[in-house]
XYZ file of C-alpha atoms in Angstrom:
494
model
C 80.542 92.995 118.436
C 77.635 92.688 120.832
C 76.768 91.658 124.352
C 73.498 90.228 125.616
C 72.171 92.209 128.612
C 71.709 89.920 131.571
C 69.403 92.181 133.526
C 65.877 93.487 133.366
C 67.258 97.009 133.751
C 69.236 99.035 131.267
C 72.955 98.922 131.951
C 74.189 102.123 133.518
C 76.788 104.227 131.761
C 77.014 105.636 128.235
C 76.405 103.480 125.189
C 79.227 103.570 122.691
C 78.696 105.818 119.704
C 80.933 105.308 116.649
C 83.315 108.177 116.075
C 82.393 109.994 112.888
C 83.926 113.272 111.837
C 82.441 115.168 108.950
C 85.582 116.133 107.061
C 86.983 112.667 106.166
C 83.818 111.813 104.229
C 84.725 114.069 101.319
C 88.384 114.646 102.067
C 90.906 114.566 99.243
C 93.802 116.657 98.010
C 95.224 117.531 94.604
C 98.359 115.494 95.330
C 96.314 112.415 96.267
C 94.213 112.736 93.134
C 97.364 112.965 91.037
C 99.217 110.157 92.844
C 96.406 107.589 92.976
C 94.547 105.613 90.356
C 91.148 104.052 90.846
C 89.136 102.197 88.279
C 87.246 99.075 87.369
C 90.471 97.096 87.143
C 91.291 97.797 90.790
C 90.745 94.841 93.116
C 90.890 94.448 96.874
C 94.283 92.853 96.465
C 95.690 96.123 95.146
C 96.043 97.602 98.616
C 96.371 94.399 100.636
C 99.173 93.059 98.415
C 100.483 96.367 97.126
C 104.175 95.331 97.092
C 103.470 93.088 94.091
C 103.294 96.198 91.897
C 107.111 96.184 91.946
C 107.231 92.740 90.331
C 110.248 91.675 92.402
C 110.239 87.982 93.438
C 112.949 88.581 96.041
C 110.782 91.196 97.789
C 107.727 88.903 97.635
C 109.715 86.101 99.267
C 111.031 88.380 102.019
C 107.553 89.619 102.925
C 106.184 86.073 102.970
C 108.981 85.035 105.334
C 108.438 88.085 107.555
C 104.741 87.185 107.835
C 105.763 83.828 109.252
C 108.706 84.606 111.501
C 108.762 88.304 112.436
C 108.921 88.665 116.228
C 106.716 91.760 116.470
C 103.974 90.099 114.434
C 104.110 86.958 116.580
C 103.803 89.067 119.732
C 100.783 90.865 118.252
C 99.156 87.485 117.570
C 99.766 86.362 121.126
C 98.200 89.585 122.390
C 95.037 88.586 120.548
C 95.109 85.292 122.433
C 95.540 87.226 125.673
C 92.605 89.530 124.860
C 90.491 86.523 123.947
C 91.237 84.914 127.298
C 90.357 88.186 129.041
C 87.040 88.142 127.200
C 86.448 84.624 128.496
C 87.136 85.839 132.034
C 84.645 88.699 131.605
C 81.983 86.366 130.228
C 82.210 84.209 133.315
C 80.374 87.037 135.119
C 77.153 85.812 133.492
C 77.197 82.843 135.837
C 77.444 82.463 139.645
C 80.693 84.115 140.657
C 81.211 81.649 143.521
C 80.873 77.945 142.739
C 83.027 76.142 145.264
C 82.980 72.512 146.321
C 84.631 71.733 149.668
C 85.481 68.533 151.522
C 87.486 67.859 154.645
C 88.290 65.128 157.143
C 89.460 66.182 160.618
C 90.829 63.953 163.335
C 90.151 64.958 166.940
C 91.798 63.580 170.094
C 90.334 65.096 173.252
C 91.611 64.522 176.783
C 88.855 64.223 179.353
C 89.325 64.806 183.108
C 86.949 63.618 185.860
C 84.578 62.394 183.197
C 83.093 58.935 183.079
C 81.490 59.405 179.657
C 81.628 56.191 177.685
C 82.118 58.126 174.429
C 85.546 57.694 172.888
C 87.906 60.637 173.128
C 89.300 60.199 169.603
C 87.216 60.343 166.430
C 87.079 61.583 162.817
C 84.811 64.337 161.598
C 83.840 64.493 157.896
C 82.130 67.192 155.866
C 81.448 68.048 152.259
C 79.512 70.830 150.626
C 78.823 73.126 147.728
C 78.751 76.934 148.064
C 77.185 79.186 145.451
C 77.158 82.975 145.301
C 75.562 84.840 142.392
C 75.627 88.632 142.220
C 72.721 89.634 140.020
C 73.591 92.053 137.257
C 70.863 94.610 137.941
C 72.915 97.590 136.830
C 74.795 95.978 133.951
C 78.173 95.840 135.686
C 79.084 92.479 134.194
C 77.452 93.251 130.854
C 79.574 96.377 130.536
C 82.690 94.405 131.488
C 81.924 91.917 128.707
C 81.313 94.794 126.294
C 84.675 96.319 127.219
C 86.558 93.034 126.864
C 84.800 92.349 123.556
C 85.946 95.675 122.129
C 89.473 95.141 123.463
C 89.560 91.736 121.751
C 88.690 93.223 118.367
C 91.125 96.083 118.999
C 93.885 93.509 119.495
C 93.033 92.031 116.094
C 93.146 95.492 114.504
C 96.497 96.140 116.196
C 97.895 92.972 114.663
C 96.679 94.119 111.253
C 98.419 97.437 111.869
C 101.627 95.559 112.687
C 101.261 93.806 109.312
C 100.881 97.152 107.550
C 104.003 98.533 109.210
C 105.958 95.299 108.729
C 105.281 95.029 105.000
C 106.165 98.678 104.495
C 109.348 98.320 106.553
C 110.500 95.224 104.663
C 109.885 96.886 101.297
C 111.520 100.151 102.332
C 114.578 98.365 103.754
C 114.855 96.188 100.656
C 114.875 99.186 98.330
C 117.191 101.106 100.638
C 119.565 98.184 100.074
C 119.072 98.377 96.309
C 119.621 102.148 96.274
C 122.800 101.797 98.343
C 124.045 99.124 95.905
C 123.299 101.410 92.957
C 125.088 104.339 94.597
C 128.050 102.083 95.370
C 128.258 101.046 91.718
C 128.049 104.683 90.565
C 130.774 105.699 93.017
C 132.949 102.821 91.819
C 132.457 103.708 88.145
C 133.262 107.377 88.756
C 136.267 106.462 90.879
C 137.630 104.431 87.962
C 137.075 107.369 85.569
C 138.790 109.759 87.964
C 141.661 107.326 88.542
C 142.340 107.245 84.816
C 142.411 111.046 84.771
C 144.819 111.012 87.696
C 147.092 108.559 85.889
C 147.004 110.724 82.744
C 147.859 113.914 84.627
C 150.708 112.170 86.447
C 152.215 111.087 83.113
C 151.788 114.565 81.679
C 153.364 116.088 84.796
C 156.339 113.767 84.569
C 156.690 114.658 80.894
C 156.628 118.364 81.719
C 153.390 118.969 79.820
C 151.368 120.156 82.827
C 151.946 121.473 86.303
C 151.521 119.812 89.705
C 148.230 121.637 90.349
C 146.396 119.403 87.856
C 147.824 116.313 89.552
C 146.803 117.375 93.040
C 143.310 118.414 91.935
C 142.768 115.102 90.143
C 144.118 113.227 93.164
C 141.842 115.137 95.548
C 138.738 114.474 93.493
C 139.588 110.782 93.069
C 140.227 110.239 96.785
C 137.032 112.114 97.687
C 134.981 109.795 95.516
C 136.874 106.760 96.786
C 136.118 107.732 100.394
C 132.362 107.428 99.783
C 132.635 103.722 98.902
C 133.109 102.431 102.497
C 130.051 104.434 103.569
C 127.907 102.791 100.894
C 129.288 99.370 101.804
C 128.335 100.039 105.425
C 124.814 101.034 104.372
C 124.487 97.798 102.404
C 125.622 95.691 105.373
C 123.228 97.474 107.751
C 120.311 97.113 105.332
C 120.970 93.389 104.935
C 121.153 92.977 108.707
C 117.894 94.881 109.129
C 116.202 92.663 106.542
C 117.463 89.546 108.305
C 115.989 90.659 111.647
C 112.687 91.671 110.032
C 112.242 88.168 108.612
C 113.184 86.579 111.931
C 116.802 85.602 111.290
C 120.115 86.562 112.846
C 122.256 88.836 110.646
C 123.567 86.827 107.709
C 124.417 87.295 104.014
C 120.857 86.359 102.867
C 121.628 84.485 99.629
C 118.073 84.961 98.332
C 118.870 88.703 98.035
C 121.724 88.580 95.512
C 124.212 91.398 95.336
C 123.840 93.928 92.553
C 125.190 93.024 89.144
C 127.890 94.897 87.309
C 125.485 97.608 86.230
C 123.646 99.688 88.839
C 120.460 97.821 89.809
C 117.287 99.236 88.330
C 115.146 101.117 90.829
C 111.494 100.904 89.711
C 109.496 104.059 89.106
C 105.736 103.696 89.585
C 103.960 107.005 89.279
C 100.593 106.035 90.802
C 99.223 103.902 93.613
C 96.363 101.698 92.398
C 93.584 101.859 95.006
C 90.426 99.818 95.488
C 88.500 102.718 97.031
C 88.664 106.470 97.459
C 91.427 107.670 99.825
C 88.946 108.977 102.424
C 87.363 105.538 102.891
C 90.728 103.799 102.956
C 91.896 106.254 105.578
C 89.110 105.337 108.009
C 89.666 101.623 107.359
C 93.268 101.842 108.490
C 93.851 99.198 111.177
C 95.269 101.687 113.664
C 92.255 103.979 113.198
C 89.881 101.055 113.742
C 91.875 99.990 116.800
C 91.676 103.510 118.234
C 87.901 103.522 117.798
C 87.552 100.095 119.421
C 89.592 101.266 122.399
C 87.079 104.090 122.791
C 84.310 101.473 122.861
C 86.176 99.464 125.491
C 86.761 102.510 127.674
C 83.166 103.724 127.301
C 81.961 100.453 128.836
C 84.377 100.893 131.736
C 82.394 103.961 132.818
C 79.338 101.734 133.239
C 81.372 99.256 135.273
C 82.454 102.048 137.614
C 78.948 103.583 137.826
C 77.427 100.256 138.873
C 79.298 100.499 142.188
C 77.118 103.494 143.129
C 74.079 101.220 143.439
C 73.300 98.326 145.780
C 74.246 94.843 144.708
C 72.056 91.818 145.388
C 73.717 88.445 145.724
C 71.967 85.098 146.041
C 73.841 82.791 148.414
C 73.386 79.080 148.841
C 75.188 76.200 150.521
C 74.548 72.479 150.672
C 76.554 70.858 153.496
C 76.833 67.218 154.578
C 78.656 66.348 157.789
C 79.296 63.178 159.834
C 81.640 61.784 162.498
C 83.087 58.416 163.311
C 81.427 58.437 166.739
C 79.130 55.434 167.244
C 75.519 56.305 166.627
C 76.231 59.913 165.696
C 74.759 59.617 162.181
C 75.126 62.372 159.602
C 73.458 65.665 158.764
C 72.558 67.391 155.520
C 71.935 71.129 155.639
C 70.616 73.480 152.946
C 71.333 77.157 153.562
C 70.308 79.941 151.203
C 69.049 83.490 150.856
C 69.712 86.939 149.432
C 72.452 89.311 150.512
C 72.348 93.067 149.920
C 75.440 95.278 149.983
C 75.675 98.993 149.324
C 78.706 101.247 149.560
C 76.958 104.250 151.127
C 79.948 105.890 152.794
C 82.928 105.852 150.432
C 83.936 109.524 150.755
C 83.682 110.115 147.001
C 85.838 107.163 145.967
C 83.301 105.668 143.529
C 82.343 108.986 141.929
C 85.985 109.888 141.440
C 86.592 106.471 139.928
C 83.820 107.263 137.441
C 85.485 110.598 136.698
C 88.805 108.831 136.113
C 87.212 106.443 133.603
C 85.389 109.336 131.892
C 88.603 111.366 131.622
C 90.328 108.379 130.041
C 87.477 108.112 127.554
C 87.831 111.761 126.563
C 91.580 111.293 126.125
C 90.987 108.391 123.752
C 88.435 110.406 121.753
C 90.864 113.295 121.321
C 93.662 110.844 120.441
C 91.407 109.209 117.830
C 90.632 112.561 116.230
C 94.331 113.392 116.130
C 95.139 109.948 114.691
C 92.748 110.579 111.796
C 94.298 113.975 111.107
C 97.811 112.545 111.298
C 96.820 109.743 108.918
C 95.512 112.294 106.444
C 98.737 114.272 106.736
C 100.825 111.136 106.159
C 98.818 110.265 103.056
C 99.063 113.753 101.575
C 102.782 114.049 102.394
C 103.493 110.707 100.738
C 101.381 111.594 97.681
C 103.102 114.954 97.348
C 106.519 113.313 97.635
C 105.623 110.732 94.980
C 104.315 113.341 92.541
C 107.362 115.561 92.941
C 109.820 112.662 92.712
C 108.188 111.554 89.452
C 108.455 115.114 88.148
C 112.153 115.248 89.052
C 112.868 111.839 87.508
C 112.810 113.013 83.912
C 114.778 116.147 84.721
C 117.493 114.234 86.571
C 117.667 111.590 83.846
C 118.286 114.270 81.217
C 120.793 115.985 83.516
C 122.676 112.716 84.005
C 122.803 112.081 80.266
C 123.946 115.660 79.716
C 126.701 115.219 82.314
C 127.939 112.103 80.504
C 128.072 113.983 77.213
C 129.771 116.977 78.866
C 132.515 114.744 80.246
C 133.169 113.250 76.797
C 133.436 116.745 75.299
C 135.628 118.039 78.125
C 138.059 115.139 77.747
C 138.196 115.671 73.976
C 138.828 119.398 74.262
C 141.448 118.849 76.960
C 143.360 116.298 74.891
C 143.280 118.639 71.904
C 144.487 121.550 74.003
C 141.376 123.730 73.716
C 140.581 123.829 77.435
C 142.262 123.359 80.772
C 142.039 120.427 83.149
C 139.660 122.307 85.453
C 136.863 121.785 82.908
C 137.493 118.029 83.012
C 137.347 117.982 86.799
C 134.106 119.979 86.766
C 132.576 117.570 84.246
C 133.617 114.533 86.321
C 132.215 116.108 89.459
C 128.930 116.981 87.729
C 128.584 113.442 86.348
C 129.027 111.849 89.784
C 126.576 114.273 91.398
C 123.881 113.912 88.721
C 124.064 110.127 88.526
C 123.864 109.846 92.311
C 120.996 112.346 92.499
C 119.095 110.387 89.846
C 119.342 107.132 91.790
C 118.534 108.819 95.119
C 115.431 110.402 93.602
C 114.322 107.020 92.268
C 114.735 105.631 95.772
C 112.730 108.536 97.197
C 109.911 107.820 94.745
C 109.801 104.192 95.862
C 109.804 105.264 99.521
C 106.976 107.716 98.896
C 104.899 105.082 97.110
C 105.431 102.676 100.010
C 104.538 105.448 102.468
C 101.351 106.208 100.523
C 100.164 102.608 100.663
C 101.085 102.479 104.351
C 99.249 105.750 105.074
C 96.112 104.351 103.445
C 96.322 101.156 105.495
C 97.386 98.738 102.773
C 99.117 95.461 103.478
C 97.100 93.584 106.101
C 95.677 90.107 105.683
C 93.184 88.583 108.111
C 93.541 85.130 106.563
C 96.848 84.477 108.283
C 96.911 82.530 111.577
C 97.484 84.531 114.743
C 100.131 82.168 116.103
C 102.248 79.510 114.453
C 101.533 75.809 114.898
C 104.519 75.174 117.177
C 103.492 77.942 119.605
C 99.896 76.753 119.574
C 100.952 73.211 120.453
C 103.098 74.472 123.325
C 100.200 76.485 124.718
C 97.874 73.507 124.428
C 100.339 71.329 126.309
C 100.504 73.827 129.189
C 96.752 74.368 129.424
C 93.507 72.546 128.845
C 91.895 75.385 126.905
C 91.149 73.090 123.975
C 89.183 74.933 121.308
C 90.059 78.357 122.742
C 93.307 78.280 120.788
C 91.508 77.717 117.502
C 91.299 81.270 116.206
C 88.909 80.163 113.485
C 86.163 79.656 116.064
C 84.011 82.527 117.228
C 84.764 83.588 120.806
């Protein structure tokens, strides 16, 4: 990013200084060290295509489709085109600001009284000319405007990359929220069937006089409670599928490429570390939203120079070349060349210009503070996600053992109950514990996936600059409505 100064004088206003805080250079936490892996096998694709660590073709296909059709991403691409056009407008300040060609033909019909002039009273008058006005950029007003637009253009690109980061994370998180809901639905269904069998057994025993009504009502209550959770899970599945459809640019539909869960609860992957291609501190500062925030500071810094330039006189070179003629016999034509400098200076503005400078400076300070807070928030997000991943992995083994123990406890409780060594309350407790532990195990697996996704998102993974800003159909439509030509080719340098 750079702008050629068009003046012999230094542009007024502050020069942009990159924002560098001392603490991110060596920042790390114990949770990040435990939750991240870095080594020679790590490649740049590890963070840019992080979702491939799950090895799920359905997820890969959904993200590829979202990259092509997601509405938010398309809008972000069009905002780059808008910023690029704004940069073109700013760059036009390098050249004469007024370059106007004029031509006119006027018909005149004059009534003459008490006049014996032989000249005709009706005639045509013709004129054509070129007017040029060029305000010289002594104080760098136009250079600073170009600098600001240049930074805004690159900020728009960084914002689109940030949209990609958020989009990929949202697709993956929604996809696994769907898978977790399907797994919980299957667990609820399996436990409902177990509890229904117990209810049927207690009803037969009650009718045979071998037990009392309390066992029947307790079994019925537990069965209906489990059964009531099934519609909630089905609703979660429908909402997750609808959310996925909108993310990939479709209306809500069944999405056949995301098949429903099989008979067994779908496996929720457990990945205990995020493979990184750099240390977390460097990845943090390369986050697209952090880069965009810094570029907005650069754009606003240049705006101070634009405002300051109004404090000084402006010199404009004016020139006109005018040809004129009439249809009167023998009148001939004239060609006039007019030119010279023009000086303007706002000497009595009652503080308007200085207060405008203060406004731009205050906005700059706001952006600097916001940038600093963005970096701190990014660090917090990364550490929170790493902590969540580490703790979810630690809980995974515990919950797996607890779930297996609950299964064994239910088998023993049923055996003891049938043999008359315990009451039915022990069976109900074992059924309840099994449902709770199995559900907690799946939920924790889902939390681990969410934390891993959040960690990659917090470190800015998942953006790809190789993708086109706008799709071919939109580009063709824009070309048909304008004559911009090569401006719409994002591969060309602006």
